[in-house]
Each structure stands twice: as C-alpha cells, then as structure tokens.
Coordinates of C-alpha atoms in Angstrom, one line a residue:
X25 CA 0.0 0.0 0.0
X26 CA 1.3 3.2 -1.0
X27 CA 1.5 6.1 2.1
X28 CA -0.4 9.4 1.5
X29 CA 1.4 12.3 0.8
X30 CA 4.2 9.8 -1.7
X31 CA 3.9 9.3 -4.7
X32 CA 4.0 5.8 -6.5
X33 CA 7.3 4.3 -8.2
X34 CA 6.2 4.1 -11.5
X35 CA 10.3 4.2 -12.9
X36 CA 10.3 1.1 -15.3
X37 CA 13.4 -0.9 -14.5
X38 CA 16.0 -1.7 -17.7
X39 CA 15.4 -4.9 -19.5
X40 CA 18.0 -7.3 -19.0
X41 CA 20.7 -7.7 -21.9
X42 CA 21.0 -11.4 -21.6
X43 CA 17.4 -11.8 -21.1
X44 CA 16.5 -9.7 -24.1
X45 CA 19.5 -12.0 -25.8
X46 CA 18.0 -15.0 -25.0
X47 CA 14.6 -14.4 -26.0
X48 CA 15.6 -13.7 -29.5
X49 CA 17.6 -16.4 -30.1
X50 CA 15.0 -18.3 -30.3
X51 CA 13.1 -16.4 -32.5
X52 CA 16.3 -16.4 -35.1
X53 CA 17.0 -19.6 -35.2
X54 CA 13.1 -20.4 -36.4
X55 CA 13.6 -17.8 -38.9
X56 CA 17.0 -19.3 -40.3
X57 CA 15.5 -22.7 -40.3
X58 CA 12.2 -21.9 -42.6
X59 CA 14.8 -19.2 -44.5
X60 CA 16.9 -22.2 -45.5
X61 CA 14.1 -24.6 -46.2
X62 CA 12.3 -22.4 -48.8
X63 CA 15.5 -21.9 -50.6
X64 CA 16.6 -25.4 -50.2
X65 CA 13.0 -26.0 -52.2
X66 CA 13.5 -23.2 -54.3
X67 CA 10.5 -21.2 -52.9
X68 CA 12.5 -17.6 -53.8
X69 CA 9.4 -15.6 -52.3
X70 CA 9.1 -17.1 -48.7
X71 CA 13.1 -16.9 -48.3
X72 CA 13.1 -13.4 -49.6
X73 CA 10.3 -12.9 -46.8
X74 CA 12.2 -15.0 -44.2
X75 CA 15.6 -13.7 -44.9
X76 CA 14.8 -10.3 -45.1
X77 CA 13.1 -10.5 -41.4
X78 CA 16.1 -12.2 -40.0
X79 CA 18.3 -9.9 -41.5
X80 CA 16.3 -7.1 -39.7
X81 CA 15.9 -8.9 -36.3
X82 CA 20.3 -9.7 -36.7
X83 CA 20.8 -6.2 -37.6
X84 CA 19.2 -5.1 -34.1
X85 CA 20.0 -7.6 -32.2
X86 CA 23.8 -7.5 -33.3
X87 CA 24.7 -4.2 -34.7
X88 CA 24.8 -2.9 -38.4
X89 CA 28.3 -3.7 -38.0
X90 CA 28.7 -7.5 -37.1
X91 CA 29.7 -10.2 -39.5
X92 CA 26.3 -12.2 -38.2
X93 CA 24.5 -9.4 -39.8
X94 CA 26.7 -9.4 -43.2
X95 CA 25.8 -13.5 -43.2
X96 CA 22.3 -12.6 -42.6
X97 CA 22.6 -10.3 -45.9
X98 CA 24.3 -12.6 -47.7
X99 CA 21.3 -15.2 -47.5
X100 CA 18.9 -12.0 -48.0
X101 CA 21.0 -11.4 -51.5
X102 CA 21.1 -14.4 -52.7
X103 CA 17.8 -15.4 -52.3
X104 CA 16.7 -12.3 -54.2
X105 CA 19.2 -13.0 -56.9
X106 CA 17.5 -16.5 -57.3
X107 CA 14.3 -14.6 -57.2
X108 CA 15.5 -12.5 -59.9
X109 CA 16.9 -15.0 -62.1
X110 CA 13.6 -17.2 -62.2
X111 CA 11.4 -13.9 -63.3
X112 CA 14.1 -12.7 -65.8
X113 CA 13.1 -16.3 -67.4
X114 CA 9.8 -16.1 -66.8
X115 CA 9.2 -13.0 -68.8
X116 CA 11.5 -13.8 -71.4
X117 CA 9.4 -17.1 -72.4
X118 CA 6.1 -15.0 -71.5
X119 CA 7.4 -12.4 -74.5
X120 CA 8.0 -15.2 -77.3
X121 CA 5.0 -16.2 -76.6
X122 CA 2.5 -13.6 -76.7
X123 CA 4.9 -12.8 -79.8
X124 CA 4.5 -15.9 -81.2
X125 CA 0.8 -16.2 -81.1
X126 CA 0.0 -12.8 -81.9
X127 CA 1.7 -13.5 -85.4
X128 CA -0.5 -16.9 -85.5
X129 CA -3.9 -15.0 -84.5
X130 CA -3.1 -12.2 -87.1
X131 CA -2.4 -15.1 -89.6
X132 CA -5.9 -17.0 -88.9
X133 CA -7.8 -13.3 -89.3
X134 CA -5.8 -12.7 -92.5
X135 CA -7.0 -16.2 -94.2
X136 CA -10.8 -16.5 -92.8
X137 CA -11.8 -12.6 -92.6
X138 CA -15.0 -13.7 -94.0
X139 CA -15.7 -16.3 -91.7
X140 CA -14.6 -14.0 -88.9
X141 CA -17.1 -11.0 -90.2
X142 CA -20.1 -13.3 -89.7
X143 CA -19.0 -15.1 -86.7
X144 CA -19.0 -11.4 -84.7
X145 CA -22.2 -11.5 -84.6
X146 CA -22.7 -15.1 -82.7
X147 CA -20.5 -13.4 -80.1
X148 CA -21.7 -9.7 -79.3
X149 CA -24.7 -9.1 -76.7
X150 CA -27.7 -7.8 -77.9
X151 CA -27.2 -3.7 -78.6
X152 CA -23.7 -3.9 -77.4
X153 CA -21.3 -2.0 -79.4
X154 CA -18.7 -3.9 -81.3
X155 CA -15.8 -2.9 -79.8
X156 CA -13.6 -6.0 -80.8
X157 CA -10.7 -3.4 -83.5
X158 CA -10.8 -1.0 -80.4
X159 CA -9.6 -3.6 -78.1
X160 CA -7.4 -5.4 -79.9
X161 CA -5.3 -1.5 -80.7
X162 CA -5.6 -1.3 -77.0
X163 CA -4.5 -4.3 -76.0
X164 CA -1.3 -4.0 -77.6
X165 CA -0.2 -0.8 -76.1
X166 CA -1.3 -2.0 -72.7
X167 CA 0.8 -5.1 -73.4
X168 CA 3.9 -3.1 -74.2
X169 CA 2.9 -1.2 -71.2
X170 CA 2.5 -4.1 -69.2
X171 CA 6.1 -6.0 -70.7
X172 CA 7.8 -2.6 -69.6
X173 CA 6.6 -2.6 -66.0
X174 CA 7.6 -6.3 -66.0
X175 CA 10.9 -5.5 -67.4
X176 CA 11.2 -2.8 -65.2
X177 CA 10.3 -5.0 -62.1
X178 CA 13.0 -7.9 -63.4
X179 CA 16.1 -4.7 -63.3
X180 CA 14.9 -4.3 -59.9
X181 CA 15.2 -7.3 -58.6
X182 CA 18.5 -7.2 -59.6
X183 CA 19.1 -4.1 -58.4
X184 CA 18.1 -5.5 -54.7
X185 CA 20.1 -8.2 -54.7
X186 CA 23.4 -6.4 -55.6
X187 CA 22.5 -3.7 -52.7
X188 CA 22.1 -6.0 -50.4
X189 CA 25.0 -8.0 -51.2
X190 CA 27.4 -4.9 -51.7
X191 CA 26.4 -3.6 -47.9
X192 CA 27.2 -7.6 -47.0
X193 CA 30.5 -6.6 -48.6
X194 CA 31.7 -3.5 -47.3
X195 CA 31.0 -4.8 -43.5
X196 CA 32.9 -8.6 -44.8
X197 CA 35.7 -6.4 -46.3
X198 CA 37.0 -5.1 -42.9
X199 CA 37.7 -8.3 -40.9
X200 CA 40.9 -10.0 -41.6
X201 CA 40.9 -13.4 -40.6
X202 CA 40.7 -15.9 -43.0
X203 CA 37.5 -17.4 -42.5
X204 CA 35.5 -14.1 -43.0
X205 CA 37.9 -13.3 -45.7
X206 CA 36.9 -16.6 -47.8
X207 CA 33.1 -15.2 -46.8
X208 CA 34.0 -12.3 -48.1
X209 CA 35.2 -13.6 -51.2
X210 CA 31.9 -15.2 -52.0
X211 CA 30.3 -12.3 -51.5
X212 CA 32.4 -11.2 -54.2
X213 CA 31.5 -14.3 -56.2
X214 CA 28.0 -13.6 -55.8
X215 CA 28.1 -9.7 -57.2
X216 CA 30.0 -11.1 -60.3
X217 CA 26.5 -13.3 -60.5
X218 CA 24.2 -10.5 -60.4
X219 CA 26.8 -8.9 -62.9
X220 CA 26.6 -11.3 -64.9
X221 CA 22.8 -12.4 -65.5
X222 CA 22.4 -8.0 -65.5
X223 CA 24.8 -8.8 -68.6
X224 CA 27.2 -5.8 -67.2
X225 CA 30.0 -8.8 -67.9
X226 CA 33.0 -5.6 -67.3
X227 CA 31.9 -5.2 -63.8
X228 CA 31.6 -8.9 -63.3
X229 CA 35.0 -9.4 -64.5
X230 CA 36.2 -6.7 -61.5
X231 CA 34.0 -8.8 -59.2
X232 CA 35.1 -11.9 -59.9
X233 CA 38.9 -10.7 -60.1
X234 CA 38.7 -8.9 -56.2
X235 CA 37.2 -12.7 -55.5
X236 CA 40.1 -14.0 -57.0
X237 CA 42.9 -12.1 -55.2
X238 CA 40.9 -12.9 -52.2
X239 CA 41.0 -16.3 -52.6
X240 CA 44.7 -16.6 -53.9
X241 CA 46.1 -16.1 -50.4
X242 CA 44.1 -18.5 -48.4
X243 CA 43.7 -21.7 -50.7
X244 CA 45.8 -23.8 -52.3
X245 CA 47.3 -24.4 -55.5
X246 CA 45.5 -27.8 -55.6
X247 CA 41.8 -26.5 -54.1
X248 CA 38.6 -27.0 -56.0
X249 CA 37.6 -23.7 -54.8
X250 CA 40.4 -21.8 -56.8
X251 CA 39.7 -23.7 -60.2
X252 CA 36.3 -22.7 -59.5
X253 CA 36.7 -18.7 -59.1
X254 CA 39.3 -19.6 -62.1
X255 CA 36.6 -20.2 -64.2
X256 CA 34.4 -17.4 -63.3
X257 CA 36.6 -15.1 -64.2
X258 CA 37.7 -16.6 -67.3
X259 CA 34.0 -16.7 -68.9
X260 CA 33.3 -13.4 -67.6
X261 CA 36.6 -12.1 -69.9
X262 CA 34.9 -14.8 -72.6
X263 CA 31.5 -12.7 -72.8
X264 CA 33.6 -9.3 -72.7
X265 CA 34.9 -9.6 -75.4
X266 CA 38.3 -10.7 -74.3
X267 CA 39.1 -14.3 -75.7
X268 CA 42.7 -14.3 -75.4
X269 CA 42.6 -13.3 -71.1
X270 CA 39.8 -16.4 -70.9
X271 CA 41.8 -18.7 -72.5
X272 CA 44.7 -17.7 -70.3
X273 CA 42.8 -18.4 -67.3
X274 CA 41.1 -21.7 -68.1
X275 CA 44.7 -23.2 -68.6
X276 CA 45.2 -22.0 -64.4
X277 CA 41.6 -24.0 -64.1
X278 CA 43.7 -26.5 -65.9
X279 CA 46.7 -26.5 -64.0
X280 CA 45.0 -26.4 -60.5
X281 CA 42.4 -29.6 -61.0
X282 CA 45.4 -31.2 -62.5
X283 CA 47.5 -30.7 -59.3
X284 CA 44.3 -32.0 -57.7
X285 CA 44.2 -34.9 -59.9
X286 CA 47.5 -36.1 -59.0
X287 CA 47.0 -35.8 -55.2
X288 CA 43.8 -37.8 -55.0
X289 CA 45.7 -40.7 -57.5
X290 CA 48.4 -40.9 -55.4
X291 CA 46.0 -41.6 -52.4
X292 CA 44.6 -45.2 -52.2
X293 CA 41.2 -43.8 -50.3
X294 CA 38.3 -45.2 -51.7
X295 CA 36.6 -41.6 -51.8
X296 CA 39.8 -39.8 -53.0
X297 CA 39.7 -42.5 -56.2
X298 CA 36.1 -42.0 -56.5
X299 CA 36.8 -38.4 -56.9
X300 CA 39.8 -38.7 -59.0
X301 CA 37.5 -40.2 -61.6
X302 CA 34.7 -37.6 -61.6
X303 CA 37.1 -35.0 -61.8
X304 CA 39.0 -36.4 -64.8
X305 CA 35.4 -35.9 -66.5
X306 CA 35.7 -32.4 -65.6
X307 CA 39.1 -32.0 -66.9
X308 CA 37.5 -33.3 -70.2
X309 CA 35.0 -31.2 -70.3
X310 CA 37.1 -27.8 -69.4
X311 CA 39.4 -29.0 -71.8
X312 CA 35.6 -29.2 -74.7
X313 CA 35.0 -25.9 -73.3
X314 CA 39.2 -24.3 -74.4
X315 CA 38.4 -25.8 -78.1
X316 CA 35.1 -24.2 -78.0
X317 CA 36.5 -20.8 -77.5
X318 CA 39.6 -21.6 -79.6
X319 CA 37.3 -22.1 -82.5
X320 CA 35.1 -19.5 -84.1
X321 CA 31.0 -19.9 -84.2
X322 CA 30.4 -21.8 -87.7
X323 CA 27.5 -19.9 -89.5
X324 CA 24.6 -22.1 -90.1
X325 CA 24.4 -24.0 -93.3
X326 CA 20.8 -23.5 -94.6
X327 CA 21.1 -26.3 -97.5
X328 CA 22.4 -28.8 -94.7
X329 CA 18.8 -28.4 -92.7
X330 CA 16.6 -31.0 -92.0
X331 CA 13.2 -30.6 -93.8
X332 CA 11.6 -30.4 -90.7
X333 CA 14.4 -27.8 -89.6
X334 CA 14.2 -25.9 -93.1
X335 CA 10.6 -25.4 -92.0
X336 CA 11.0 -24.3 -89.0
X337 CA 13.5 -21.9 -90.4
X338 CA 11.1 -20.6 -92.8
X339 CA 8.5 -19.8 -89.9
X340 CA 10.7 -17.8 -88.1
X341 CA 11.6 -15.7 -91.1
X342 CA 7.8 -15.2 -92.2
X343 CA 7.1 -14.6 -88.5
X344 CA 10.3 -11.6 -88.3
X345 CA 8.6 -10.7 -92.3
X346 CA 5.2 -9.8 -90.6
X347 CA 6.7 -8.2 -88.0
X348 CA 8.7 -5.8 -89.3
X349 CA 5.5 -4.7 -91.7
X350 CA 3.3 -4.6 -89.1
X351 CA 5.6 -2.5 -87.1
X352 CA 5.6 -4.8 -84.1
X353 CA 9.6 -5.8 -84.1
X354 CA 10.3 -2.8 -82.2
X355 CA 7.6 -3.2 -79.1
X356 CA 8.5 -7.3 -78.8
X357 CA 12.7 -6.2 -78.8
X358 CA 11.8 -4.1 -76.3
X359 CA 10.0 -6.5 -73.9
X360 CA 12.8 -8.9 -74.8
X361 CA 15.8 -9.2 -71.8
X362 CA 18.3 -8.9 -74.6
X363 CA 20.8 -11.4 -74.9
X364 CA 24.3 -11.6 -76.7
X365 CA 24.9 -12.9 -80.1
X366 CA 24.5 -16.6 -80.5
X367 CA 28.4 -16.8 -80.4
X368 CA 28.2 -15.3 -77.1
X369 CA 25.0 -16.4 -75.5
X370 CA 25.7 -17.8 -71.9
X371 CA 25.4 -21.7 -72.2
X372 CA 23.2 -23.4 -70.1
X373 CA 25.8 -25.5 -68.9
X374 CA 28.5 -23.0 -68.1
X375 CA 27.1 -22.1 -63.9
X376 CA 26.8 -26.0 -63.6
X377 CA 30.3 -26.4 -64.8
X378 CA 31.5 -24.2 -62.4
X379 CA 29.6 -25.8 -59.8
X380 CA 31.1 -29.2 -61.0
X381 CA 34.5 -28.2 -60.8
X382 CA 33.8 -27.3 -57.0
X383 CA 32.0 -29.8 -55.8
X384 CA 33.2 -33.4 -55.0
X385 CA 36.0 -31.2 -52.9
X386 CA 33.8 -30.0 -49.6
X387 CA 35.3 -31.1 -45.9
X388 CA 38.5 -32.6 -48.2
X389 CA 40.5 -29.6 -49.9

C-alpha cells in the first residue's frame, strides 16, 4: 500500500541484456531454419520474406556492423538474386509467346476474314457496341505497357540483390581473418553473378577478379575452390569480349584440378579415387570448353537443314517478315531481356560447370 502524501514508483526498471539476448535467439533460429528450407525448395518468395526479417531482427539484435548481420545479408542477396533470375526467365518465355501467337492470331484473321465478319455477330450481346478493332489496338499498347513494367520489375530485382550483397561486402571487407575473408570472397563471387545475369559482364569481371585475389592467399594451388573462381573469371573475360585473357585463365583452371588430380591418385582412399574419376570428367570437359573458345562460331548452313528444320526456319523468317511490316519488331525487342549474339550467348551448362569443378571437394580440400 502506498502512504499518503508519496507518490507511487512508476520508474520502469532496464530490461536485462541477456534476457533480451535470450529471448531472441529463439526467435532467429526459427527464422534461419524456414529461410533455409524455402531456398533449399526453391520457394524464392518465402526466403526473400524469411531472410529479409532475419536480417532485420540480426541487424538489431547485433549491430549494423557484425559479421552475423553481413551473413544474414548474404542469405537476403542471394535469395533475391535466385528470385531474380527465375522472373528474368519467366518474362522472357512470356514475350516469345505472346509474340509468337499474336503473329499466329493475325495469320488466322488474314486467311478467314469472312468467316470471322459473320462469326461477330454469334458473339456480341444484344445492342452492345462492337468494340472488338478497339480492343485489340488497345490491347497492344497496354501489353507493351504491361512487358515494360515487367521489365522494369525484373532490373529491380536485380538491383536489390546487388544492394544487399554490396552492404554484406563492405561490413565482410573489414575483418581480416581468413574465415570471414573466404566469406567475403563469396560475397564477391555472388556480385560477379548479379553482374553477370544483369549482362554488365566488365563489372563482373572486377567482381570476380577482387574474388580472386581474395582467394589466392588462403587456398591452395590444388583447391577445387580456386579452379572454380578460375573459371568465373575466365567466362566473364569470354563474354567481354576478351578471348585471349579467358583462354589464359582456363589453362590455371587446368593446371589447378590437374595438381588436384594427382594428389587424390596418389591416395589409395576409396573416396579420393572416387573423386579422382569424376574429376578427370571435368578436366575433359574444361578441356571441350578451351576448343570451344579456340574455334570461331560456324555460320549455319541452310542447305544442310533438316526438312523439318528448313521449315522451322522458314517460320521464323515469315514470322520476323510480318513483324517488321506490321511495325511490331520494335515493341516485342523491347520486352525482350536482350541477350548476346549466339556466339556469345551464356550456355546453359556453363554455372553447372562451375559448380562441378567445385563440388566433390567439400570437408577434403
């Protein structure tokens, strides 16, 4: 009971640090778990969501300023760069075909006008105005309008995941052991990514390089991880434009797995053979790969076409005819995430390859 004439103690007393710490703990731990599972099942949006609240939560918890914070951004960026990636894809194979059909619809009204003229009518409501030209005009400037906000939306997913991964980097940069310099490094690794999928291949090639330096003084000559940055940096010279740096570089991807090659066959280790054989594939294949670049794109022989290929060829061609008379080629280039030359499109093998030249090698490097 409170005496007359005092007044109450209504001072709020501190919360405890380690109570505080221990309460969210908990809370992180559930958030890195579900984080990991949606990306492990390549569910982009919920480990964008997931991510993005532990990176908040970390950021307060921890400081702007602590490397658990940079990891949490890390996951945050990457996630968003998978995100990215999968609508970049998305609204490329929406574009060809919306293009592709509208050529087949105006195709269909070209060679049964008369049949559609009568069949109108089957189709309107009583007294309702045939609006069906009006719609169509409109359609395809809300369509361009619509492939512009997509396009638009794809840049900026991009553009998230490199801001969120450059702010992982700058608080990575400034600790100088070496395990949060080889985190660091990936970080670095991951930019090049976004570089390269934006299809800014000279900023990927600094990316990947800083990785590479990085990486130089912490791993050995003989690490699976070295070939690996190796190779990034050698097909990001490849797509700028410089052939005779790439080539350079895949002979060090070369020259490290082959180091590798003849540790693991000196080894009688079931597990070291077993690797030793898989990575003699690879050797093969980065050896297919040196060829390929040695050797300029040969143009395509039309004469030497399949007849079912000669046809398909002939499509395309009235397809790109009609096109460029209707006036269309301009508004479907323009919805188009716009690619390099076939000599210079990015294989769909090449991240995998990279991947293989890493893998096999975790826990044993």
């Amino acid at each position: 009971m409170v005496d007359k004439g005092k007044q109450a103690d209504t001072s709020v007393e501190a919360p405890d640090p380690q109570t505080a710490f221990g309460a969210v703990m908990p809370v992180i731990a559930d958030l890195l778990e579900r984080g990991t599972r949606a990306f492990a099942l390549g569910n982009w949006e919920a480990a964008i969501e997931q991510f993005g609240e532990l990176s908040s939560i970390t950021e307060e918890t921890f400081g702007s300023e602590s490397q658990r914070y940079a990891d949490c951004l890390v996951m945050y960026g990457r996630a968003l760069l998978q995100h990215a990636i999968e609508q970049s894809a998305l609204l490329a194979q929406k574009t060809l075909a919306e293009a592709a059909s509208g050529t087949l619809n105006k195709e269909s009204e070209e060679k049964g006008e008369g049949e559609a003229q009568s069949s109108k009518a089957n189709i309107q409501f009583e007294g309702e105005p045939d609006f069906r030209q009006v719609e169509e005009q409109d359609s395809g400037v809300e369509g361009v309008a619509e492939g512009k906000e997509e396009e638009e939306e794809d840049e900026d997913d991009f553009a998230a995941a490199w801001n969120v991964l450059d702010l992982a980097r700058v608080i990575q940069e400034k600790a100088t052991d070496k395990k949060s310099q080889l985190k660091y490094a990936e970080t670095l690794m991951l930019l090049g990514d976004v570089s390269m999928e934006s299809e800014n291949f000279a900023q990927a090639v600094k990316d990947f390089d800083a990785a590479l330096l990085v990486k130089q003084q912490f791993l050995g000559d003989d690490d699976r991880e070295l070939a690996e940055i190796f190779y990034k940096v050698a097909l990001a010279h490849e797509y700028n434009q410089d052939n005779q740096r790439a080539l350079e570089l895949m002979g060090d991807v070369q020259r490290i797995l082959g180091n590798r090659l003849k540790h693991l066959e000196a080894s009688e280790a079931t597990e070291d053979q077993e690797e030793a054989q898989s990575l003699q594939e690879v050797l093969a294949d980065v050896a297919s790969k040196i060829d390929e670049w040695k050797s300029p794109p040969k143009p395509v022989d039309l004469n030497a076409l399949s007849e079912s290929e000669q046809l398909l060829a002939d499509k395309a061609k009235e397809m790109l005819k009609q096109a460029m008379e209707a006036g269309t080629i301009n508004d479907i280039s323009s919805l188009v995430k716009k690619r390099d030359p076939e000599s210079k499109r990015k294989p769909e093998g090449d991240d995998s390859e990279a991947k293989r030249i890493k893998s096999d090698d975790a826990g044993q490097a």
